[in-house]
Coordinates of C-alpha atoms and ligand atoms in Angstrom, one line a residue:
M3 CA 0.0 0.0 0.0
Q4 CA 1.3 3.4 -1.0
Q5 CA 2.1 6.0 1.8
T6 CA -0.5 8.4 0.4
D7 CA -3.2 5.8 0.1
F8 CA -2.6 4.6 3.7
A9 CA -2.6 8.2 5.1
R10 CA -5.6 9.3 3.2
T11 CA -7.7 6.3 4.1
L12 CA -6.7 6.7 7.8
I13 CA -7.4 10.4 8.0
D14 CA -10.8 10.0 6.2
W15 CA -11.7 7.4 8.8
Y16 CA -10.6 9.6 11.6
Q17 CA -12.7 12.6 10.4
R18 CA -15.8 10.4 10.5
H19 CA -15.2 8.6 13.8
R20 CA -13.1 10.8 16.0
R21 CA -14.1 11.5 19.6
E22 CA -14.5 15.1 20.6
L23 CA -12.0 15.6 23.4
P24 CA -11.0 19.0 24.8
W25 CA -7.3 18.6 24.0
R26 CA -8.0 17.8 20.4
D27 CA -9.1 21.3 19.4
T28 CA -6.1 23.2 20.6
V29 CA -2.6 23.9 19.4
D30 CA -1.5 25.1 22.9
P31 CA 1.5 22.8 23.7
Y32 CA 0.9 23.2 27.4
K33 CA -2.6 21.7 27.2
I34 CA -1.5 19.0 24.8
W35 CA 1.5 18.1 27.0
L36 CA -0.7 18.1 30.1
S37 CA -3.3 15.8 28.5
E38 CA -0.6 13.4 27.3
I39 CA 1.1 13.1 30.7
I40 CA -2.3 12.5 32.4
L41 CA -3.3 9.9 29.8
Q42 CA -0.2 7.8 30.2
Q43 CA -1.4 4.5 31.8
T44 CA -4.8 6.1 32.3
R45 CA -8.1 5.7 30.4
V46 CA -9.7 8.8 28.8
A47 CA -12.8 8.7 31.0
Q48 CA -10.6 8.6 34.2
G49 CA -8.1 11.2 33.0
L50 CA -10.6 13.8 31.6
P51 CA -11.7 15.3 35.0
Y52 CA -8.1 15.5 36.2
Y53 CA -7.2 17.4 33.0
L54 CA -10.0 19.9 33.6
R55 CA -9.1 20.3 37.3
F56 CA -5.4 20.8 36.4
L57 CA -6.2 23.4 33.8
E58 CA -8.5 25.2 36.3
A59 CA -5.8 25.3 39.0
F60 CA -2.9 25.9 36.7
P61 CA -4.1 27.5 33.5
D62 CA -0.6 27.9 32.1
V63 CA 2.9 26.5 32.5
H64 CA 4.0 29.5 34.7
R65 CA 1.3 28.8 37.3
L66 CA 2.2 25.1 37.4
A67 CA 5.9 25.8 37.7
A68 CA 5.3 28.3 40.6
A69 CA 3.0 25.9 42.5
P70 CA 4.4 23.9 45.4
I71 CA 4.9 20.3 44.6
G72 CA 2.5 19.4 47.4
A73 CA -0.3 21.1 45.6
V74 CA 0.5 19.3 42.4
L75 CA 0.6 15.9 44.2
R76 CA -2.6 16.7 46.0
L77 CA -4.4 17.4 42.7
W78 CA -2.9 14.2 41.2
Q79 CA -4.2 12.1 44.0
G80 CA -6.1 9.0 42.8
L81 CA -4.3 8.8 39.4
G82 CA -1.4 6.7 40.6
Y83 CA 2.1 6.6 39.2
Y84 CA 3.1 9.7 41.2
S85 CA 6.4 10.0 39.4
R86 CA 4.3 11.4 36.6
A87 CA 3.2 14.3 38.8
R88 CA 6.7 15.0 40.0
N89 CA 8.0 15.0 36.4
L90 CA 5.1 17.2 35.4
H91 CA 6.1 19.8 37.9
A92 CA 9.9 19.4 37.1
C93 CA 9.1 19.8 33.4
A94 CA 7.0 22.9 33.9
R95 CA 9.9 24.4 35.9
A96 CA 12.4 23.5 33.2
V97 CA 10.2 25.0 30.5
V98 CA 10.0 28.3 32.5
E99 CA 13.6 28.4 33.6
K100 CA 15.3 27.1 30.5
H101 CA 12.9 28.1 27.7
G102 CA 11.3 31.3 29.0
G103 CA 7.9 29.6 29.5
Q104 CA 7.7 28.4 25.8
F105 CA 7.7 24.7 25.0
P106 CA 10.4 23.9 22.4
C107 CA 8.9 22.9 19.1
H108 CA 11.5 20.2 18.1
F109 CA 11.2 16.6 18.9
E110 CA 14.7 16.2 20.3
A111 CA 14.5 19.3 22.5
L112 CA 11.1 18.2 23.8
K113 CA 12.6 14.7 24.6
S114 CA 15.3 16.3 26.8
L115 CA 12.7 17.7 29.2
P116 CA 11.8 15.8 32.4
G117 CA 9.2 13.0 32.0
I118 CA 9.0 13.5 28.2
G119 CA 9.7 10.4 26.3
P120 CA 9.7 9.8 22.5
Y121 CA 5.9 9.3 22.4
T122 CA 5.0 12.5 24.3
A123 CA 7.6 14.5 22.4
A124 CA 6.2 13.3 19.1
A125 CA 2.6 14.1 20.2
V126 CA 3.5 17.7 21.3
A127 CA 5.7 18.3 18.3
S128 CA 3.1 17.2 15.8
F129 CA -0.1 18.3 17.5
A130 CA 1.1 21.8 18.6
F131 CA 3.8 22.6 16.0
K132 CA 2.9 20.4 13.0
Q133 CA 6.4 18.8 13.1
P134 CA 6.5 15.7 10.9
V135 CA 7.3 13.1 13.4
A136 CA 5.3 10.0 14.1
V137 CA 3.9 8.9 17.5
V138 CA 4.6 5.3 18.4
D139 CA 2.7 3.5 21.2
G140 CA 1.0 0.2 21.7
N141 CA -1.9 1.2 19.4
V142 CA 0.5 2.0 16.6
F143 CA 2.4 -1.3 17.1
R144 CA -0.8 -3.1 16.7
V145 CA -2.3 -1.3 13.7
L146 CA 0.9 -1.4 11.7
A147 CA 1.8 -5.0 12.6
R148 CA -1.6 -6.2 11.5
I149 CA -2.0 -4.2 8.3
F150 CA 1.5 -4.8 7.0
G151 CA 2.1 -8.2 8.7
F152 CA 5.1 -7.0 10.7
E153 CA 6.3 -9.9 12.9
Q154 CA 8.8 -8.0 15.0
D155 CA 8.6 -8.8 18.7
T156 CA 7.1 -5.6 20.1
A157 CA 8.6 -6.5 23.5
A158 CA 12.1 -6.5 22.1
P159 CA 14.2 -3.3 22.7
A160 CA 14.7 -2.8 18.9
A161 CA 10.9 -2.8 18.2
R162 CA 10.4 0.9 18.9
A163 CA 13.0 2.0 16.4
F164 CA 11.6 -0.4 13.8
F165 CA 8.0 0.9 14.2
F166 CA 9.1 4.5 14.5
E167 CA 10.8 4.2 11.1
K168 CA 7.8 2.5 9.5
A169 CA 5.3 5.1 11.0
N170 CA 7.5 8.0 9.8
A171 CA 7.6 6.5 6.3
L172 CA 3.8 6.4 6.3
L173 CA 3.3 9.8 7.9
D174 CA 1.5 12.5 5.9
P175 CA 4.0 15.4 6.1
Q176 CA 1.4 18.0 5.3
H177 CA -0.9 16.9 8.2
P178 CA 1.3 15.1 10.8
E179 CA -1.1 16.1 13.6
L180 CA -4.1 14.5 11.9
F181 CA -2.2 11.4 10.8
N182 CA -0.9 10.8 14.4
Q183 CA -4.2 11.4 16.0
A184 CA -5.9 9.2 13.4
L185 CA -3.5 6.3 13.9
M186 CA -3.9 6.4 17.7
E187 CA -7.7 6.7 17.5
F188 CA -7.9 3.9 14.9
G189 CA -6.0 1.6 17.3
A190 CA -8.0 2.7 20.3
L191 CA -11.5 2.5 18.7
H192 CA -11.4 0.2 15.7
C193 CA -8.4 -2.1 15.5
T194 CA -8.6 -3.0 19.1
P195 CA -6.6 -5.8 20.8
R196 CA -9.3 -8.4 21.3
N197 CA -12.1 -7.6 18.9
P198 CA -10.9 -5.6 15.9
G199 CA -13.7 -4.4 13.7
C200 CA -12.6 -6.3 10.6
A201 CA -16.0 -6.7 9.2
D202 CA -16.4 -3.0 8.4
C203 CA -12.8 -1.9 8.2
V204 CA -11.5 0.6 5.7
F205 CA -8.3 -1.5 5.4
Q206 CA -10.1 -4.8 5.1
T207 CA -9.0 -5.7 1.6
R208 CA -5.4 -4.6 2.2
C209 CA -4.8 -5.9 5.7
L210 CA -2.6 -8.9 5.9
A211 CA -3.8 -9.9 9.4
H212 CA -7.3 -10.0 8.1
R213 CA -6.4 -11.9 4.9
Y214 CA -4.5 -14.6 6.8
N215 CA -6.6 -14.5 10.0
L216 CA -3.7 -13.3 12.1
Q217 CA -5.5 -10.7 14.2
Q218 CA -4.8 -12.7 17.4
T219 CA -1.2 -13.4 16.5
L220 CA -0.2 -9.8 15.5
P221 CA 1.4 -7.9 17.0
V222 CA 3.9 -10.4 18.3
K223 CA 4.5 -9.9 22.0
G224 CA 7.3 -12.0 23.3
K225 CA 6.9 -12.8 26.9
K226 CA 9.0 -10.7 29.1
Q227 CA 10.9 -13.1 31.2
K228 CA 10.3 -12.7 34.9
V229 CA 13.4 -11.8 36.9
R230 CA 14.2 -14.6 39.4
H231 CA 15.7 -13.8 42.7
R232 CA 17.9 -16.5 44.2
H233 CA 19.7 -16.7 47.5
F234 CA 23.1 -18.3 47.5
N235 CA 24.9 -19.1 50.7
Y236 CA 28.5 -20.1 50.1
L237 CA 30.5 -21.9 52.8
V238 CA 34.1 -21.1 52.2
L239 CA 35.9 -23.9 54.0
N240 CA 39.5 -23.0 54.7
W241 CA 42.2 -25.5 55.9
K242 CA 45.8 -24.4 56.0
K243 CA 45.0 -21.6 53.5
K244 CA 43.5 -24.2 51.1
L245 CA 39.9 -23.8 50.0
L246 CA 37.3 -26.5 49.3
M247 CA 35.8 -26.3 45.9
H248 CA 34.1 -28.3 43.2
T249 CA 32.9 -28.0 39.7
R250 CA 29.2 -27.1 39.0
D251 CA 27.7 -29.7 36.8
A252 CA 23.9 -29.2 37.1
P253 CA 22.0 -27.8 34.1
D254 CA 21.9 -24.3 35.6
I255 CA 24.0 -21.1 35.5
W256 CA 27.7 -21.4 35.7
R257 CA 27.8 -25.0 34.6
G258 CA 31.5 -26.1 34.4
L259 CA 32.7 -23.3 36.7
N260 CA 34.1 -23.9 40.1
E261 CA 32.6 -22.9 43.4
F262 CA 32.5 -23.4 47.1
W263 CA 30.1 -25.4 49.1
L264 CA 26.7 -23.9 48.2
V265 CA 23.4 -24.0 50.0
E266 CA 20.7 -22.3 48.0
T267 CA 17.7 -21.1 50.1
R268 CA 14.3 -19.8 49.0
R269 CA 14.9 -16.6 50.9
A270 CA 17.6 -14.9 52.8
V271 CA 18.5 -16.8 56.0
G272 CA 21.0 -16.0 58.7
W273 CA 23.7 -18.2 60.0
D274 CA 21.3 -19.9 62.5
G275 CA 18.8 -20.5 59.7
L276 CA 21.4 -22.1 57.7
R277 CA 22.5 -24.7 60.3
P278 CA 20.0 -27.4 59.4
H279 CA 21.4 -27.4 55.9
L280 CA 25.0 -28.0 57.1
L281 CA 24.7 -31.5 58.5
K282 CA 27.1 -33.0 55.8
L283 CA 29.8 -30.6 56.8
P284 CA 32.3 -31.4 59.7
A285 CA 30.7 -30.3 63.0
A286 CA 34.0 -28.7 64.0
A287 CA 33.5 -26.2 61.1
T288 CA 30.0 -25.3 61.7
N289 CA 29.6 -25.4 65.5
G290 CA 31.1 -22.0 66.1
N291 CA 30.5 -18.8 64.2
P292 CA 32.0 -18.0 60.8
V293 CA 35.3 -16.1 60.7
S294 CA 33.7 -13.6 58.3
C295 CA 30.6 -13.0 56.3
H296 CA 30.3 -10.9 53.1
D297 CA 27.3 -10.1 51.0
F298 CA 27.2 -9.5 47.3
R299 CA 24.5 -8.9 44.7
H300 CA 25.0 -10.2 41.3
L301 CA 22.9 -9.5 38.2
L302 CA 22.5 -11.9 35.4
S303 CA 20.2 -11.3 32.4
H304 CA 17.0 -12.7 34.1
Q305 CA 18.3 -13.5 37.6
V306 CA 19.4 -11.5 40.6
L307 CA 21.7 -13.5 42.9
H308 CA 21.8 -12.5 46.5
I309 CA 25.1 -14.1 47.6
R310 CA 26.4 -14.4 51.1
F311 CA 29.9 -15.9 51.7
Y312 CA 30.6 -17.4 55.1
Q313 CA 34.3 -18.1 55.8
L314 CA 34.9 -21.1 58.0
E315 CA 38.2 -22.3 59.5
L316 CA 39.0 -26.0 59.9
K317 CA 41.6 -27.0 62.5
K318 CA 42.3 -30.3 60.9
E319 CA 41.9 -31.7 57.4
W320 CA 38.6 -33.0 56.3
K321 CA 39.8 -36.2 54.6
K322 CA 36.6 -38.0 53.5
L323 CA 35.5 -35.3 51.1
P324 CA 32.1 -35.5 49.3
P325 CA 32.3 -36.6 45.6
G326 CA 33.8 -33.9 43.4
F327 CA 35.2 -31.7 46.1
R328 CA 39.0 -31.0 46.5
W329 CA 41.2 -28.7 48.5
H330 CA 42.9 -26.0 46.4
T331 CA 45.8 -23.8 47.1
A332 CA 45.6 -20.1 46.4
R333 CA 47.6 -20.6 43.2
S334 CA 45.2 -23.3 42.0
V335 CA 42.2 -21.3 43.0
D336 CA 43.6 -18.4 41.0
Q337 CA 43.8 -20.6 38.0
L338 CA 40.4 -22.3 38.3
A339 CA 37.6 -21.1 36.0
K340 CA 35.1 -19.6 38.4
P341 CA 32.2 -17.1 38.4
I342 CA 33.6 -13.5 38.4
I343 CA 31.7 -12.8 41.6
L344 CA 33.8 -15.5 43.4
T345 CA 36.9 -13.8 42.2
R346 CA 35.6 -10.4 43.5
Y347 CA 34.9 -12.0 46.9
L348 CA 38.3 -13.6 47.1
E349 CA 40.0 -10.3 46.3
T350 CA 37.8 -8.6 48.9
I351 CA 39.1 -10.9 51.7
G352 CA 42.6 -10.6 50.3
Y353 CA 42.9 -14.3 49.4
L354 CA 43.6 -13.4 45.8
K355 CA 45.5 -10.3 44.6
A356 CA 43.1 -7.8 43.1
S357 CA 43.5 -7.6 39.4
A358 CA 44.6 -4.2 38.1
Ligands
LIG581 S1 -9.0 -5.5 8.9 FE1 -9.1 -6.0 11.1 S2 -7.0 -6.3 11.7 FE2 -6.9 -5.3 9.8 S3 -6.7 -3.1 10.3 FE3 -8.9 -3.5 10.0 S4 -9.6 -4.0 12.1 FE4 -7.4 -4.2 12.2

């Protein structure tokens, strides 16, 4: 589909179906910005009374900037995500202090203001100043992915740049404000997530999702992997400056690397909470208190490891070692492949020399 064909069809649809909303019939960047911040993560019906109350209390950016933050937060009460209110206030101050009370008209300059991301910057730049820059949000992902059959994972970090480029290529440079509003409204009212109105859609004959029945598949949303928190308790057994270690061989992180005696617990437990898990260790090592205890936090791509190292001294050698465990001298420990966090710990206690 040609850019002009797409834009014309979309804008025609918008002019017949658009909702009348107070921030639609203004080119005042303050009002447009205010509505966009309020409507982030908020439905129109819920945000509308807040928008009207804010405008009544703070009719322009100077009044908002001069207000105490407490008054802004009070008015925001009930909308949630209070960082938006703090950013709203900080942004108003920045506009007054750095831009003489005038919102900048360019996308990049708008993006540099507190709380203004690419979406809000594009909305203000195009609605207020007719700058030809496309808005990209969840509605835009959905509409473009369905009509053009884009299978990019919208949860992936590169998705925004991809859809931004596609939306800009389709944008009507003469009417960027209408195009952007139309695209968002079409996604919000017609090409909705669960029940898109395919039966009477202006794009029906050209939409790939409709042709191949992919409405429920597009846009692709890869599952965001949940971050897993794990609690590792390492028992660093020390006998005559040798450390007890083994190689990890379970199908888990760090397979093939060397580590100390590990007790993984579901939550953080202190030394006393750990004792029931230490029955296989020599009583002489675990009866008393550890020589030292160090905490580390280690981030992996989808895991956060909360690691506590307990250093334990043995007075005599533990000879009948469990399978896989060996005593290692400092030199051997130095040369073993081991997770970087173990190296950091050993450097912290001075067992290994800190690398430069
Ligand atoms: S035909 Fe259906 S899926 Fe395609 S744009 Fe229209 S409403 Fe969306």
